[in-house]
Tab-separated table of C-alpha atoms in Angstrom:
chain	number	residue	atom	x	y	z
A	708	MET	CA	79.205	-27.609	62.887
A	709	PHE	CA	80.898	-26.667	59.619
A	710	SER	CA	81.474	-23.103	60.805
A	711	ASP	CA	83.535	-24.444	63.719
A	712	VAL	CA	85.548	-26.765	61.494
A	713	SER	CA	86.389	-24.028	58.994
A	714	ALA	CA	86.956	-21.273	61.586
A	715	GLN	CA	89.917	-19.096	60.720
A	716	LYS	CA	92.974	-19.393	62.866
A	717	GLN	CA	94.312	-16.448	64.837
A	718	GLY	CA	95.909	-14.150	62.313
A	719	SER	CA	94.609	-14.944	58.848
A	720	SER	CA	97.113	-16.889	56.769
A	721	LEU	CA	96.046	-14.870	53.732
A	722	LEU	CA	97.779	-11.815	55.221
A	723	CYS	CA	100.923	-13.609	56.380
A	724	HIS	CA	104.256	-14.042	54.635
A	725	PRO	CA	104.642	-17.544	53.154
A	726	ALA	CA	106.315	-19.834	55.689
A	727	SER	CA	108.385	-21.642	53.059
A	728	GLU	CA	108.872	-22.093	49.351
A	729	ASP	CA	106.469	-25.025	49.125
A	730	GLN	CA	102.787	-24.762	48.233
A	731	GLY	CA	101.569	-25.139	51.808
A	732	PRO	CA	99.642	-27.955	53.468
A	733	VAL	CA	97.550	-30.405	51.466
A	734	PHE	CA	94.110	-31.276	52.864
A	735	GLU	CA	92.821	-34.734	51.961
A	736	ARG	CA	89.105	-34.900	51.265
A	737	THR	CA	87.288	-37.756	52.990
A	738	SER	CA	85.460	-40.095	50.594
A	739	PRO	CA	82.338	-41.647	52.135
A	740	ALA	CA	81.120	-45.136	51.345
A	741	TYR	CA	78.392	-44.620	48.741
A	742	SER	CA	75.613	-47.018	47.824
A	743	PRO	CA	72.749	-45.731	45.634
A	744	CYS	CA	69.378	-47.449	45.289
A	745	PRO	CA	68.698	-46.974	41.564
A	746	GLU	CA	66.357	-49.892	40.944
A	747	ARG	CA	63.554	-48.544	43.133
A	748	PHE	CA	62.664	-45.618	40.848
A	749	LYS	CA	63.826	-47.048	37.541
A	750	VAL	CA	61.106	-47.267	34.903
A	751	GLY	CA	61.817	-50.265	32.694
A	752	GLU	CA	59.060	-51.067	30.239
A	753	ARG	CA	57.364	-47.760	29.460
A	754	SER	CA	53.718	-48.488	28.773
A	755	PHE	CA	51.121	-45.741	29.216
A	756	SER	CA	48.195	-47.894	28.121
A	757	ARG	CA	47.266	-48.865	31.694
A	758	GLN	CA	44.677	-47.105	33.823
A	759	TYR	CA	45.803	-45.125	36.869
A	760	ALA	CA	43.309	-47.014	39.044
A	761	HIS	CA	45.915	-49.771	39.389
A	762	ILE	CA	48.359	-47.577	41.303
A	763	TYR	CA	45.633	-46.561	43.782
A	764	ALA	CA	44.674	-50.216	44.261
A	765	ALA	CA	48.318	-51.207	44.805
A	766	ARG	CA	48.788	-48.324	47.250
A	767	LEU	CA	45.785	-49.327	49.343
A	768	MET	CA	46.755	-53.007	49.273
A	769	GLN	CA	50.274	-52.203	50.535
A	770	MET	CA	49.136	-49.709	53.168
A	771	ARG	CA	46.113	-51.555	54.592
A	772	PRO	CA	48.066	-54.001	56.851
A	773	LEU	CA	50.178	-51.134	58.214
A	774	LEU	CA	47.167	-48.966	59.019
A	775	SER	CA	45.201	-51.862	60.512
A	776	GLU	CA	48.082	-52.480	62.899
A	777	ARG	CA	48.311	-48.787	63.773
A	778	ALA	CA	44.546	-48.646	64.372
A	779	GLN	CA	44.742	-51.552	66.818
A	780	GLN	CA	47.620	-49.874	68.640
A	781	LYS	CA	45.672	-46.605	68.953
A	782	TRP	CA	42.100	-47.753	69.575
A	783	GLY	CA	42.676	-51.188	71.102
A	784	SER	CA	43.174	-54.670	69.717
A	785	ASP	CA	39.396	-55.341	69.817
A	786	VAL	CA	38.499	-52.453	67.490
A	787	LEU	CA	36.251	-53.473	64.584
A	788	ILE	CA	37.947	-52.956	61.213
A	789	ARG	CA	35.304	-52.989	58.480
A	790	LYS	CA	35.279	-52.623	54.727
A	791	LEU	CA	32.821	-50.107	53.333
A	792	CYS	CA	30.526	-52.825	51.987
A	793	ASP	CA	30.196	-54.265	55.528
A	794	LEU	CA	29.304	-51.019	57.318
A	795	GLN	CA	26.255	-51.023	59.577
A	796	THR	CA	24.445	-47.820	60.493
A	797	GLY	CA	25.389	-46.569	63.972
A	798	GLU	CA	28.108	-49.158	64.575
A	799	GLN	CA	31.393	-47.790	65.965
A	800	CYS	CA	34.184	-49.165	63.786
A	801	CYS	CA	37.359	-48.387	61.881
A	802	ILE	CA	37.649	-48.177	58.108
A	803	VAL	CA	40.829	-48.002	56.017
A	804	GLY	CA	40.757	-46.320	52.650
A	805	THR	CA	42.176	-43.794	50.211
A	806	LEU	CA	41.109	-40.187	50.580
A	807	PHE	CA	39.573	-38.329	47.662
A	808	LYS	CA	39.044	-34.576	47.888
A	809	ARG	CA	36.352	-33.221	45.605
A	810	MET	CA	37.369	-29.657	44.726
A	811	ASP	CA	35.337	-27.254	42.597
A	812	LEU	CA	38.386	-25.086	41.882
A	813	GLN	CA	40.639	-27.939	40.769
A	814	PRO	CA	41.862	-27.334	37.188
A	815	SER	CA	40.120	-29.523	34.638
A	816	ILE	CA	40.887	-30.143	30.985
A	817	LEU	CA	37.148	-30.033	30.304
A	818	ARG	CA	36.992	-26.497	31.656
A	819	GLU	CA	40.041	-25.504	29.627
A	820	ILE	CA	38.343	-26.496	26.356
A	821	SER	CA	35.006	-24.947	27.294
A	822	ASP	CA	35.405	-21.957	24.991
A	823	GLU	CA	32.845	-23.447	22.626
A	824	HIS	CA	30.270	-23.061	25.408
A	825	ASN	CA	31.154	-19.359	25.780
A	826	LEU	CA	32.528	-19.859	29.293
A	827	LEU	CA	35.451	-17.870	30.601
A	828	PRO	CA	38.578	-19.859	31.533
A	829	GLN	CA	39.547	-20.099	35.176
A	830	PRO	CA	42.115	-17.588	36.429
A	831	ALA	CA	45.417	-18.892	37.737
A	832	ARG	CA	45.364	-19.488	41.491
A	833	ALA	CA	47.980	-20.028	44.169
A	834	LYS	CA	45.650	-22.455	45.992
A	835	TYR	CA	42.626	-24.403	44.836
A	836	ILE	CA	40.855	-25.011	48.162
A	837	SER	CA	37.379	-23.624	48.906
A	838	GLU	CA	34.552	-23.932	51.427
A	839	THR	CA	32.649	-26.292	49.138
A	840	ASP	CA	35.335	-29.026	49.139
A	841	GLU	CA	34.222	-32.506	50.222
A	842	LEU	CA	36.180	-35.453	51.631
A	843	ILE	CA	35.382	-38.954	50.401
A	844	LEU	CA	36.978	-42.221	51.509
A	845	GLU	CA	37.315	-45.025	48.975
A	846	ASP	CA	38.283	-48.674	49.160
A	847	GLU	CA	38.303	-51.378	46.461
A	848	LEU	CA	34.512	-51.445	46.099
A	849	GLN	CA	32.770	-48.351	47.472
A	850	ARG	CA	33.114	-44.775	48.650
A	851	ILE	CA	31.560	-42.762	51.481
A	852	LYS	CA	31.450	-39.058	52.380
A	853	LEU	CA	33.251	-37.977	55.546
A	854	GLU	CA	32.250	-35.414	58.155
A	855	GLY	CA	33.385	-34.705	61.687
A	856	LYS	CA	36.791	-34.356	63.316
A	857	VAL	CA	38.980	-34.227	60.239
A	858	ASP	CA	40.546	-31.063	58.826
A	859	ARG	CA	39.278	-30.895	55.272
A	860	ASP	CA	41.632	-28.141	54.132
A	861	LYS	CA	44.805	-29.941	55.299
A	862	CYS	CA	43.953	-33.233	53.584
A	863	VAL	CA	44.873	-34.090	49.993
A	864	THR	CA	43.729	-36.702	47.508
A	865	GLY	CA	45.644	-39.986	47.561
A	866	SER	CA	46.422	-40.148	51.299
A	867	VAL	CA	45.635	-43.483	52.946
A	868	PHE	CA	43.983	-43.130	56.377
A	869	ALA	CA	42.481	-45.295	59.104
A	870	ILE	CA	39.321	-43.559	60.357
A	871	TYR	CA	37.299	-44.322	63.489
A	872	GLY	CA	33.630	-43.411	63.787
A	873	ALA	CA	30.171	-44.516	62.675
A	874	GLU	CA	27.910	-44.308	59.635
A	875	ARG	CA	24.842	-42.090	60.012
A	876	ASN	CA	21.357	-42.672	58.648
A	877	ASP	CA	21.998	-40.234	55.771
A	878	GLY	CA	24.848	-42.417	54.493
A	879	LYS	CA	27.695	-40.176	55.660
A	880	PHE	CA	30.468	-41.335	57.995
A	881	THR	CA	31.037	-39.258	61.139
A	882	VAL	CA	34.740	-39.199	61.967
A	883	GLU	CA	35.661	-39.232	65.667
A	884	ASP	CA	39.388	-39.883	65.232
A	885	PHE	CA	41.875	-40.924	62.572
A	886	CYS	CA	45.455	-42.136	62.293
A	887	VAL	CA	48.162	-42.419	59.663
A	888	ALA	CA	50.840	-45.055	59.143
A	889	ASP	CA	53.514	-42.882	60.842
A	890	LEU	CA	57.261	-43.389	60.422
A	891	PRO	CA	58.441	-46.714	58.947
A	892	PRO	CA	61.154	-48.871	60.620
A	893	GLN	CA	64.658	-47.409	60.551
A	894	THR	CA	68.118	-48.971	60.355
A	895	PRO	CA	70.338	-47.619	63.169
A	896	ARG	CA	72.710	-44.874	62.077
A	897	PRO	CA	76.417	-45.840	62.290
A	898	VAL	CA	78.748	-44.023	64.671
A	899	LEU	CA	81.264	-41.897	62.751
A	900	SER	CA	84.569	-40.835	64.255
A	901	SER	CA	84.858	-37.441	62.535
A	902	ASP	CA	82.712	-34.709	61.018
A	903	ARG	CA	81.795	-35.266	57.378
A	904	PHE	CA	79.426	-33.035	55.478
A	905	VAL	CA	77.105	-33.404	52.507
A	906	LEU	CA	76.288	-30.152	50.721
A	907	LEU	CA	72.710	-29.836	49.429
A	908	ALA	CA	71.799	-27.242	46.797
A	909	SER	CA	68.881	-26.879	44.395
A	910	GLY	CA	67.381	-24.449	41.916
A	911	LEU	CA	70.616	-23.268	40.319
A	912	GLY	CA	68.460	-21.644	37.617
A	913	LEU	CA	71.073	-21.579	34.844
A	914	GLY	CA	69.956	-19.700	31.767
A	915	SER	CA	68.245	-16.903	33.707
A	916	SER	CA	69.092	-13.202	33.379
A	917	HIS	CA	70.366	-12.794	36.967
A	918	ALA	CA	74.125	-12.290	36.817
A	919	ASP	CA	74.439	-12.060	40.612
A	920	SER	CA	73.227	-15.656	40.959
A	921	MET	CA	76.079	-16.784	38.690
A	922	LEU	CA	78.587	-14.992	40.921
A	923	GLY	CA	77.136	-16.684	44.000
A	924	LEU	CA	77.224	-20.032	42.230
A	925	GLN	CA	80.895	-19.597	41.346
A	926	LEU	CA	81.604	-18.708	44.985
A	927	LEU	CA	79.903	-21.945	45.983
A	928	VAL	CA	82.028	-23.953	43.554
A	929	ASP	CA	85.205	-22.230	44.760
A	930	MET	CA	84.339	-22.902	48.400
A	931	VAL	CA	83.711	-26.611	47.818
A	932	THR	CA	86.850	-27.068	45.735
A	933	GLY	CA	89.008	-25.282	48.326
A	934	GLN	CA	89.884	-22.246	46.226
A	935	LEU	CA	88.226	-19.779	48.583
A	936	GLY	CA	89.548	-18.514	51.905
A	937	ASP	CA	92.600	-19.273	53.993
A	938	GLN	CA	93.881	-22.581	55.356
A	939	GLY	CA	91.089	-22.752	57.910
A	940	GLU	CA	88.430	-22.474	55.209
A	941	GLN	CA	90.274	-24.977	53.023
A	942	SER	CA	90.500	-27.536	55.833
A	943	GLY	CA	86.759	-27.092	56.359
A	944	ALA	CA	86.106	-27.561	52.632
A	945	ALA	CA	87.998	-30.868	52.805
A	946	THR	CA	85.330	-32.198	55.192
A	947	ILE	CA	82.641	-31.787	52.478
A	948	SER	CA	82.582	-35.371	51.261
A	949	ARG	CA	79.773	-35.097	48.693
A	950	VAL	CA	77.590	-32.567	46.850
A	951	LEU	CA	73.941	-33.236	46.011
A	952	LEU	CA	72.126	-31.002	43.510
A	953	ALA	CA	68.356	-31.376	43.940
A	954	GLY	CA	66.810	-30.402	40.621
A	955	ASN	CA	65.869	-27.284	38.614
A	956	LEU	CA	69.430	-26.902	37.415
A	957	LEU	CA	68.059	-24.881	34.504
A	958	SER	CA	65.869	-21.801	34.736
A	959	GLN	CA	62.219	-21.702	33.787
A	960	ASN	CA	63.227	-19.098	31.196
A	961	THR	CA	64.817	-21.864	29.125
A	962	GLN	CA	61.406	-23.457	28.555
A	963	ASP	CA	59.959	-22.408	25.196
A	964	LYS	CA	56.430	-23.767	25.221
A	965	ASP	CA	55.586	-22.282	21.806
A	966	ALA	CA	58.469	-23.985	19.979
A	967	SER	CA	56.534	-27.215	19.411
A	968	THR	CA	53.587	-25.383	17.840
A	969	LYS	CA	55.600	-23.203	15.474
A	970	ALA	CA	56.216	-24.121	11.848
A	971	LYS	CA	59.508	-25.918	11.213
A	972	TYR	CA	60.830	-23.244	8.850
A	973	LEU	CA	60.442	-20.635	11.618
A	974	THR	CA	62.585	-22.597	14.074
A	975	LYS	CA	65.065	-24.126	11.637
A	976	LYS	CA	67.962	-21.849	12.625
A	977	THR	CA	66.823	-21.215	16.188
A	978	GLN	CA	68.798	-22.777	19.024
A	979	ALA	CA	66.879	-24.146	21.993
A	980	GLY	CA	67.245	-22.114	25.173
A	981	THR	CA	68.477	-25.145	27.074
A	982	VAL	CA	71.604	-25.633	24.925
A	983	ASP	CA	73.687	-22.799	26.380
A	984	ALA	CA	72.380	-23.509	29.879
A	985	MET	CA	73.399	-27.180	29.659
A	986	ARG	CA	76.833	-26.207	28.363
A	987	LEU	CA	77.269	-23.875	31.343
A	988	LEU	CA	76.052	-26.588	33.727
A	989	ASP	CA	78.573	-29.036	32.270
A	990	GLU	CA	81.417	-26.558	32.826
A	991	LEU	CA	80.384	-25.947	36.439
A	992	LEU	CA	80.030	-29.663	37.109
A	993	MET	CA	83.468	-30.296	35.656
A	994	GLN	CA	84.971	-27.958	38.278
A	995	LEU	CA	83.097	-29.799	41.034
A	996	VAL	CA	83.566	-33.438	40.000
A	997	ALA	CA	87.301	-32.928	39.600
A	998	SER	CA	87.417	-32.389	43.353
A	999	VAL	CA	84.376	-34.023	44.997
A	1000	PRO	CA	81.700	-36.634	44.136
A	1001	VAL	CA	78.461	-35.012	42.923
A	1002	ASP	CA	74.913	-36.406	42.682
A	1003	VAL	CA	72.779	-34.612	40.066
A	1004	MET	CA	68.996	-34.940	40.318
A	1005	PRO	CA	66.643	-33.665	37.592
A	1006	GLY	CA	63.831	-31.222	38.327
A	1007	GLN	CA	60.744	-29.698	36.782
A	1008	TYR	CA	62.619	-27.517	34.271
A	1009	ASP	CA	65.412	-29.945	33.386
A	1010	PRO	CA	65.605	-31.905	30.079
A	1011	THR	CA	64.195	-35.268	31.152
A	1012	ASN	CA	60.757	-36.864	31.427
A	1013	TYR	CA	58.061	-34.789	33.161
A	1014	THR	CA	56.336	-37.536	35.147
A	1015	LEU	CA	57.649	-38.907	38.444
A	1016	PRO	CA	59.892	-40.735	38.959
A	1017	GLN	CA	62.096	-38.604	36.726
A	1018	GLN	CA	64.874	-40.600	35.098
A	1019	PRO	CA	68.510	-39.407	35.253
A	1020	LEU	CA	69.774	-36.780	32.841
A	1021	HIS	CA	71.572	-38.408	29.908
A	1022	ARG	CA	75.365	-38.533	30.060
A	1023	CYS	CA	75.688	-37.282	26.488
A	1024	MET	CA	74.619	-33.833	27.709
A	1025	PHE	CA	77.762	-33.640	29.869
A	1026	PRO	CA	80.743	-34.218	27.525
A	1027	LEU	CA	83.200	-32.521	29.911
A	1028	SER	CA	82.105	-33.785	33.339
A	1029	SER	CA	80.831	-37.272	32.401
A	1030	VAL	CA	84.383	-38.547	31.941
A	1031	TYR	CA	84.873	-38.302	35.706
A	1032	PRO	CA	83.677	-41.311	37.737
A	1033	THR	CA	82.675	-38.905	40.537
A	1034	LEU	CA	79.635	-37.699	38.549
A	1035	GLN	CA	76.502	-39.602	39.596
A	1036	LEU	CA	73.388	-38.876	37.525
A	1037	ALA	CA	70.511	-39.722	39.853
A	1038	PHE	CA	66.753	-40.222	39.788
A	1039	ASN	CA	64.108	-37.918	41.217
A	1040	PRO	CA	63.187	-39.040	43.887
A	1041	HIS	CA	66.719	-39.958	44.936
A	1042	GLN	CA	67.752	-42.448	47.609
A	1043	ALA	CA	71.324	-43.301	48.600
A	1044	ASN	CA	73.455	-44.204	51.608
A	1045	PHE	CA	76.437	-42.005	52.504
A	1046	ASP	CA	78.627	-43.749	55.114
A	1047	GLY	CA	75.549	-45.664	56.262
A	1048	VAL	CA	73.407	-42.510	56.571
A	1049	ARG	CA	70.339	-42.923	54.352
A	1050	PHE	CA	69.307	-39.873	52.315
A	1051	LEU	CA	65.928	-39.668	50.581
A	1052	GLY	CA	64.440	-36.670	48.854
A	1053	THR	CA	62.887	-35.027	45.839
A	1054	SER	CA	63.363	-31.891	43.780
A	1055	GLY	CA	60.251	-30.412	45.398
A	1056	GLN	CA	57.412	-31.122	42.948
A	1057	ASN	CA	55.542	-33.289	45.486
A	1058	VAL	CA	55.709	-30.628	48.221
A	1059	ILE	CA	54.743	-27.741	45.916
A	1060	ASP	CA	51.749	-29.717	44.612
A	1061	ILE	CA	50.459	-30.464	48.133
A	1062	GLN	CA	50.883	-26.771	48.959
A	1063	ARG	CA	48.554	-25.855	46.070
A	1064	TYR	CA	45.801	-28.283	47.060
A	1065	SER	CA	45.814	-27.812	50.842
A	1066	SER	CA	45.921	-25.012	53.405
A	1067	ARG	CA	49.489	-25.895	54.410
A	1068	ASP	CA	52.081	-23.275	53.474
A	1069	SER	CA	55.251	-24.480	55.193
A	1070	HIS	CA	57.381	-26.796	53.053
A	1071	LEU	CA	58.828	-28.299	56.238
A	1072	GLU	CA	55.354	-29.099	57.595
A	1073	ILE	CA	54.364	-30.749	54.301
A	1074	LEU	CA	57.610	-32.726	54.267
A	1075	GLU	CA	56.900	-34.068	57.756
A	1076	GLU	CA	53.319	-34.925	56.781
A	1077	THR	CA	54.429	-37.009	53.774
A	1078	LEU	CA	56.860	-38.872	56.027
A	1079	ARG	CA	54.109	-39.677	58.535
A	1080	LEU	CA	51.814	-40.731	55.681
A	1081	ARG	CA	54.666	-43.046	54.538
A	1082	HIS	CA	54.229	-41.745	51.014
A	1083	LEU	CA	56.489	-39.468	48.972
A	1084	ALA	CA	53.824	-38.128	46.621
A	1085	PRO	CA	50.226	-38.791	47.756
A	1086	THR	CA	48.756	-36.389	45.162
A	1087	ALA	CA	50.229	-38.435	42.288
A	1088	PRO	CA	48.674	-39.269	39.866
A	1089	ASP	CA	45.656	-37.021	40.563
A	1090	THR	CA	47.295	-33.590	40.321
A	1091	LEU	CA	50.968	-34.578	40.010
A	1092	GLY	CA	52.135	-36.501	36.968
A	1093	CYS	CA	53.554	-39.973	37.565
A	1094	TYR	CA	54.117	-43.192	35.648
A	1095	PRO	CA	51.135	-45.632	35.745
A	1096	PHE	CA	52.678	-48.341	37.917
A	1097	TYR	CA	50.758	-51.584	37.922
A	1098	GLN	CA	51.786	-53.986	40.692
A	1099	LYS	CA	53.526	-51.769	43.237
A	1100	ASP	CA	53.625	-48.131	44.305
A	1101	PRO	CA	57.349	-47.197	44.573
A	1102	PHE	CA	56.581	-43.961	46.424
A	1103	ILE	CA	55.546	-45.823	49.595
A	1104	LEU	CA	58.255	-45.508	52.265
A	1105	GLU	CA	59.209	-49.000	53.392
A	1106	GLU	CA	62.287	-47.908	55.364
A	1107	CYS	CA	62.765	-44.669	57.252
A	1108	PRO	CA	65.574	-42.399	56.000
A	1109	HIS	CA	67.949	-40.553	58.304
A	1110	VAL	CA	67.843	-37.402	56.167
A	1111	TYR	CA	64.652	-36.505	54.294
A	1112	PHE	CA	64.898	-33.450	52.035
A	1113	SER	CA	62.964	-31.464	49.482
A	1114	GLY	CA	64.479	-29.064	46.965
A	1115	ASN	CA	63.486	-25.679	45.519
A	1116	ALA	CA	61.933	-24.337	48.711
A	1117	PRO	CA	61.491	-20.574	49.210
A	1118	THR	CA	63.589	-20.613	52.422
A	1119	PHE	CA	65.919	-22.911	54.328
A	1120	GLU	CA	64.351	-24.857	57.198
A	1121	SER	CA	65.417	-27.939	59.115
A	1122	LYS	CA	63.980	-29.994	61.939
A	1123	LEU	CA	64.920	-33.212	63.745
A	1124	ILE	CA	61.869	-35.361	64.468
A	1125	LYS	CA	61.523	-38.592	66.397
A	1126	GLY	CA	59.199	-41.493	65.616
A	1127	PRO	CA	57.205	-43.763	67.939
A	1128	ASP	CA	59.852	-46.503	67.777
A	1129	GLY	CA	62.881	-44.281	68.336
A	1130	GLN	CA	63.437	-43.239	64.718
A	1131	GLU	CA	65.377	-40.001	64.215
A	1132	VAL	CA	64.961	-38.128	60.953
A	1133	LEU	CA	66.427	-34.808	59.879
A	1134	LEU	CA	63.981	-32.884	57.681
A	1135	VAL	CA	65.571	-30.317	55.353
A	1136	THR	CA	63.983	-27.916	52.888
A	1137	VAL	CA	66.753	-26.950	50.464
A	1138	PRO	CA	66.274	-23.347	49.281
A	1139	GLU	CA	66.230	-22.316	45.646
A	1140	PHE	CA	69.785	-21.100	45.057
A	1141	CYS	CA	69.101	-18.656	42.229
A	1142	SER	CA	66.795	-16.562	44.455
A	1143	THR	CA	68.289	-17.092	47.938
A	1144	GLN	CA	72.006	-17.629	47.194
A	1145	THR	CA	71.884	-20.269	49.936
A	1146	ALA	CA	72.889	-23.933	50.141
A	1147	CYS	CA	72.981	-26.142	53.238
A	1148	LEU	CA	75.392	-28.570	54.876
A	1149	VAL	CA	74.394	-31.778	56.673
A	1150	ASN	CA	76.781	-33.281	59.226
A	1151	LEU	CA	76.739	-37.068	58.786
A	1152	ARG	CA	78.072	-37.622	62.307
A	1153	THR	CA	75.567	-35.507	64.275
A	1154	LEU	CA	72.713	-34.934	61.750
A	1155	GLU	CA	73.022	-31.211	62.331
A	1156	CYS	CA	72.238	-28.909	59.438
A	1157	GLU	CA	73.191	-25.304	58.721
A	1158	PRO	CA	72.754	-22.925	55.786
A	1159	VAL	CA	75.659	-21.463	53.809
A	1160	SER	CA	74.830	-18.101	52.214
A	1161	PHE	CA	76.674	-16.468	49.327
A	1162	SER	CA	75.718	-12.816	49.072
A	1163	ALA	CA	77.025	-10.822	46.125
A	1164	PHE	CA	76.649	-7.375	44.667
A	1165	ALA	CA	72.994	-6.523	44.107
A	1166	ALA	CA	71.505	-3.878	41.843
A	1167	ASP	CA	69.868	-1.945	44.685
A	1168	GLU	CA	72.988	-1.820	46.864
A	1169	ASP	CA	75.535	0.963	46.884
A	1170	GLU	CA	79.090	0.773	45.658
A	1171	GLU	CA	80.426	0.035	49.139
A	1172	SER	CA	78.642	-3.322	49.286
A	1173	GLU	CA	80.884	-6.333	49.709
A	1174	MET	CA	80.679	-9.983	48.772
A	1175	ASN	CA	80.110	-12.253	51.745
A	1176	VAL	CA	80.226	-15.970	52.401
A	1177	SER	CA	78.582	-16.847	55.700
A	1178	HIS	CA	77.778	-20.101	57.424
């Protein structure tokens, strides 16, 4: 673990007399082999004239062979796999389709503009599930209501399932069992000779009013660049081979939703809230990229397109740090190989959206569920904005990652899961840094993960409080 690598030697060198006139030992930072996969989430021709039905059709067409194979493995090779138009009442069979969850509490634009009918707008909710929700399975031609052994509250719209049961006389399908596509095939992880770490951080929240988060962020930068601690800490910092920032680099406070509706003469001399925050981000990145390669993913509050997949932040916004070749402006979702270890993850919008429309609360549980569904964002485009892809759904997982992460989580969690064919995947929920002062380190050699916390002076603490860096 990183804490063992950076453990201080007996007798801190910070309190010792310099051994010689030189500047001390020099620690070489290991540079991993890096290969991004930018074409997968790149949006070329931007046309929003297409219907979103095409992405659902492409999703079902891609997932049907996988789920048919899984159904035969689970219920026997002689199981009947029917389309909805071929169902016969009372016949035990399997159907493959896309789940649709009818929810009375789901926000609707029609309800939002219902003031003319003297109706009160809906209050904001943390979750939109209710006892009246219904599950419906759709294929290319028809749909059917589901009842039986399926947890309605845990399901979300857009998931592709294989369901076993029979149609009743009232036209509803009684579910006896179901299965998902489960983990995709995985390329074996290479054997590394030494410990190398990738630091994951998200939710820097620049532009907010919390000064203590800026102090913690500077401590993080100093630790990575080797300017913090004694020789033991510096040798540990040299094993951090890459930094990955998973979205929400700017604070929500920088978003001025009323600016677009104000008259031009009122905002003529007003500077956007994101300008100072981006300047500060550029200065912080310059300190990092001068020492270590950095991948920068956009998030919900960052200046890029809103819909998934989010395109990289433009280089012109980083005049100081963009001159370094170590700055990699990435997509959201982001996929890349570090020394043969495949990383895949998002800035957290997909997980947060599933949390709103299901009874699941744990970000780690939702992350595992999306991996077993083989889909990064099943709720897109229903409740999560995404580009209207036409021929292929890029969010389908065709190859299993070794590290699967999600940013802007309330707390740090990690878990190593194993698939039916021997796949090993490390799941990581990267905490929001501005509220937790915590990042995390992934060991490329062992796939172990640990949090690194940067506690600073807080307003409610006494004067004897001390800054602390713990891992």
